[in-house]
GROMACS .gro file of C-alpha atoms in nm:
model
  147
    1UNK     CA    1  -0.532 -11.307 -11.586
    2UNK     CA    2  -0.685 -11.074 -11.883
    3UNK     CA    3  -0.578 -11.129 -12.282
    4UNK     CA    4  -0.301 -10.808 -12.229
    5UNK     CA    5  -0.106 -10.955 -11.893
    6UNK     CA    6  -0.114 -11.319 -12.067
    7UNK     CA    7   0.018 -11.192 -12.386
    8UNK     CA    8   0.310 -11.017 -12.183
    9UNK     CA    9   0.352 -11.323 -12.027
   10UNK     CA   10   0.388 -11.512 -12.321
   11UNK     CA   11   0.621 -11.332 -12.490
   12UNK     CA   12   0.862 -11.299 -12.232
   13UNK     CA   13   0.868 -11.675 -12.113
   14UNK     CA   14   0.964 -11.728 -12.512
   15UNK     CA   15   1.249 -11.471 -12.467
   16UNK     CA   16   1.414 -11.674 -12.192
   17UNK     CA   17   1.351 -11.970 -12.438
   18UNK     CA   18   1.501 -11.822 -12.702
   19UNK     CA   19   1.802 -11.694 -12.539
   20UNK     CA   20   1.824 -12.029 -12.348
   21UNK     CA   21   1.827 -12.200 -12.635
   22UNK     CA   22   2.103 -11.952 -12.772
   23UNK     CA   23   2.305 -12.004 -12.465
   24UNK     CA   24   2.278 -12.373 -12.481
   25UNK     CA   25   2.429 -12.364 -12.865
   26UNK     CA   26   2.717 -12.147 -12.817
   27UNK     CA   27   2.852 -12.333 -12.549
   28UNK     CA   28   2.749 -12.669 -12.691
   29UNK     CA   29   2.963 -12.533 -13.044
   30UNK     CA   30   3.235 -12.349 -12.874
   31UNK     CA   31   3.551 -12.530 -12.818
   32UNK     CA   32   3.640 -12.498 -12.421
   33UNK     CA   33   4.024 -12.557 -12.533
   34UNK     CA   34   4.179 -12.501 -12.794
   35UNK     CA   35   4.561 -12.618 -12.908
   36UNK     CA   36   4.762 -12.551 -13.225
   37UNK     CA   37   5.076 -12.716 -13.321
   38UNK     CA   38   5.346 -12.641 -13.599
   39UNK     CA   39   5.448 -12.935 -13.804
   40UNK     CA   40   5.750 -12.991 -14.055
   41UNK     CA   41   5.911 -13.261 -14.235
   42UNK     CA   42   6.162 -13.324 -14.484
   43UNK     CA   43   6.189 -13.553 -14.738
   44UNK     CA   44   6.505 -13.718 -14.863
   45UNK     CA   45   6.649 -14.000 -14.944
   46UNK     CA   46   6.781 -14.082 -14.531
   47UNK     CA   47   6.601 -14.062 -14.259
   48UNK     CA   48   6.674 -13.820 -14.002
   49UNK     CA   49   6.533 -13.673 -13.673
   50UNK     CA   50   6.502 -13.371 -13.496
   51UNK     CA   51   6.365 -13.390 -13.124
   52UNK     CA   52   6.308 -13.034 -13.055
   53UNK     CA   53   5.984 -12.928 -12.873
   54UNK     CA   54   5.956 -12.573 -13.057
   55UNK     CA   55   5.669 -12.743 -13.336
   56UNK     CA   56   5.570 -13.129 -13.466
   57UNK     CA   57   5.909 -13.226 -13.625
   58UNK     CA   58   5.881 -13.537 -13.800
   59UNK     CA   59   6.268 -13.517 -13.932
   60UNK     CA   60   6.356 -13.685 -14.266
   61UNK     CA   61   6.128 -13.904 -14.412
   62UNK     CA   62   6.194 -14.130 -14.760
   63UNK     CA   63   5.930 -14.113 -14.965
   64UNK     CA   64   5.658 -14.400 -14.935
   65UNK     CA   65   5.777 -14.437 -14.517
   66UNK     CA   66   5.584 -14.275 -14.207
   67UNK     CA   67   5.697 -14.088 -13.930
   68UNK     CA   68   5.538 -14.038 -13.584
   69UNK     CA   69   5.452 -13.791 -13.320
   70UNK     CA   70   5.307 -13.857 -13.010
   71UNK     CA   71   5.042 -13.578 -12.810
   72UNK     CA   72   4.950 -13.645 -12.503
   73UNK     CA   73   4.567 -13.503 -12.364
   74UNK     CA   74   4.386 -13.484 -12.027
   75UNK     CA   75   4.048 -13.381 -11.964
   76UNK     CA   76   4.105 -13.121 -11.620
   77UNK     CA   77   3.719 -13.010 -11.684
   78UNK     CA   78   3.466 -13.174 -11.411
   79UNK     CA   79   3.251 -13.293 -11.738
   80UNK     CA   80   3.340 -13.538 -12.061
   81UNK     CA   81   3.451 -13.341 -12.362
   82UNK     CA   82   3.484 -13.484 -12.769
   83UNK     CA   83   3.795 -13.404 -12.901
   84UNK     CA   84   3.878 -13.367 -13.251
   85UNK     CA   85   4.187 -13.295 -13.481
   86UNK     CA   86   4.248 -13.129 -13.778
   87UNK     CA   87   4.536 -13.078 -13.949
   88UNK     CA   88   4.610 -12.757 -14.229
   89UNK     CA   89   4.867 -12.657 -14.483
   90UNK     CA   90   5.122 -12.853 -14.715
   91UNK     CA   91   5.119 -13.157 -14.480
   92UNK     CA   92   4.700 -13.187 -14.439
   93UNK     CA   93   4.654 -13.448 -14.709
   94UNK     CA   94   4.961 -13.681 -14.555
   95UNK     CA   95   4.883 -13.675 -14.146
   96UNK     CA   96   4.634 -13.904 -14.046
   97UNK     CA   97   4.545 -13.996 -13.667
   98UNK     CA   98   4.616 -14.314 -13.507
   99UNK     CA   99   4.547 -14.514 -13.155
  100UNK     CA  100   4.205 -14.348 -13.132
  101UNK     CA  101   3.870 -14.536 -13.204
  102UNK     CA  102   3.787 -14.270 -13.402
  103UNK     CA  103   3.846 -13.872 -13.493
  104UNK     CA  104   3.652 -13.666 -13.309
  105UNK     CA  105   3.686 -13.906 -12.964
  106UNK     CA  106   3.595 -13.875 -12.599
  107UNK     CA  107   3.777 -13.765 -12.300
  108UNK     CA  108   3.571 -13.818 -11.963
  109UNK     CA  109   3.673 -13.624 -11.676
  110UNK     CA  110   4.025 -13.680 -11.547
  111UNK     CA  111   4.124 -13.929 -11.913
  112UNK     CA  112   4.416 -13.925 -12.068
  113UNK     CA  113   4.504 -14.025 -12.386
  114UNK     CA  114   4.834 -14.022 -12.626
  115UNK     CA  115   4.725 -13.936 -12.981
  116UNK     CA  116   4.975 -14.047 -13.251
  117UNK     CA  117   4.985 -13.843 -13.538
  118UNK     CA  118   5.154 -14.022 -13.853
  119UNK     CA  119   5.257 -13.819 -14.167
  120UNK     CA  120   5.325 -14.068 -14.480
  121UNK     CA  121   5.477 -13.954 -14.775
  122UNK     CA  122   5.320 -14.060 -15.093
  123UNK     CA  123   5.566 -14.250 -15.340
  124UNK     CA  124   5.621 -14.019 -15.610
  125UNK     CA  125   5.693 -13.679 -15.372
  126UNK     CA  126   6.063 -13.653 -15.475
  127UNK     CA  127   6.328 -13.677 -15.206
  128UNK     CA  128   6.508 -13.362 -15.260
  129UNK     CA  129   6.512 -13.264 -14.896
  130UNK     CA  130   6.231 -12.990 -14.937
  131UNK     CA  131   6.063 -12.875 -14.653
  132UNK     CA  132   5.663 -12.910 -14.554
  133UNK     CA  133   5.482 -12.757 -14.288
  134UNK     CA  134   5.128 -12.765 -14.160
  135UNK     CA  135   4.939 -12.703 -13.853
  136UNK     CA  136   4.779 -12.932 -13.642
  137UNK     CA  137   4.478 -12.808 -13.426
  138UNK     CA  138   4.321 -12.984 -13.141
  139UNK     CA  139   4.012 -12.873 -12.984
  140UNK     CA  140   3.787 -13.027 -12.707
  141UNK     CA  141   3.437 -12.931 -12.691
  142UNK     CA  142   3.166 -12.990 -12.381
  143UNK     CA  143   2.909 -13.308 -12.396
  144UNK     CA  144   2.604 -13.186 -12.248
  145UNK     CA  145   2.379 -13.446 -12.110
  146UNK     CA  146   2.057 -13.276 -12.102
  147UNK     CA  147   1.895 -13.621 -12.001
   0.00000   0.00000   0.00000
């Protein structure tokens, strides 16, 4: 093979690299689902609860108490996938994550697991019955084993 065909060679074999390697990153970043849920509570001076499915309700809740909301996931890809959850807007700083070893977590194929999301209401928040919403997003994202 002379200098010109190798060189050719070369720099096309580093192509498929490249975009390979491109390939391999979006998907690896890329959530493969992706699930966003409204949230609201109250806070007063009683507790109270709303059950509706339309968003996250957490009712009433005093000031200094929790509420809780259960999601439930499953894995339906044929590979494991890390799961993580944010939550956005007035009610970021309060919802935490519970019953999960940690935040982002892993589903393997087929899993389920119930994630309990638990909004506490700092002490001094006054209980005037004022409304706070947020947005909880979960997205899963694809493990790759490459070994």
């Amino acid at each position: 093979m002379d200098k010109k065909n190798f060189t050719i060679v070369a720099v096309v074999c580093v192509g498929i690299l490249i975009l390979l390697g491109m390939w391999i990153y979006h998907n690896a970043t890329s959530p493969v689902d992706t699930f966003e849920y409204g949230m609201q509570v109250y806070v007063g001076d009683k507790i109270g609860f709303n059950l509706d499915k339309d968003k996250i309700w957490f009712g009433i809740v005093p000031p200094g108490m929790s509420g809780t909301r259960a999601v439930g996931m499953n894995n339906t890809h044929p590979y494991p996938v890390e799961v993580k959850v944010s939550a956005t807007g007035d009610l970021a700083k309060w919802v935490g994550v519970t019953n999960v070893t940690s935040n982002p977590f892993t589903l393997n194929p087929g899993e389920a697991q119930s994630v309990v999301i638990v909004v506490t209401i700092p002490v001094d928040v006054p209980a005037d019955f004022s409304g706070y919403d947020g947005k909880l997003t979960i997205r899963s994202y694809r493990i790759f084993d490459l070994f």
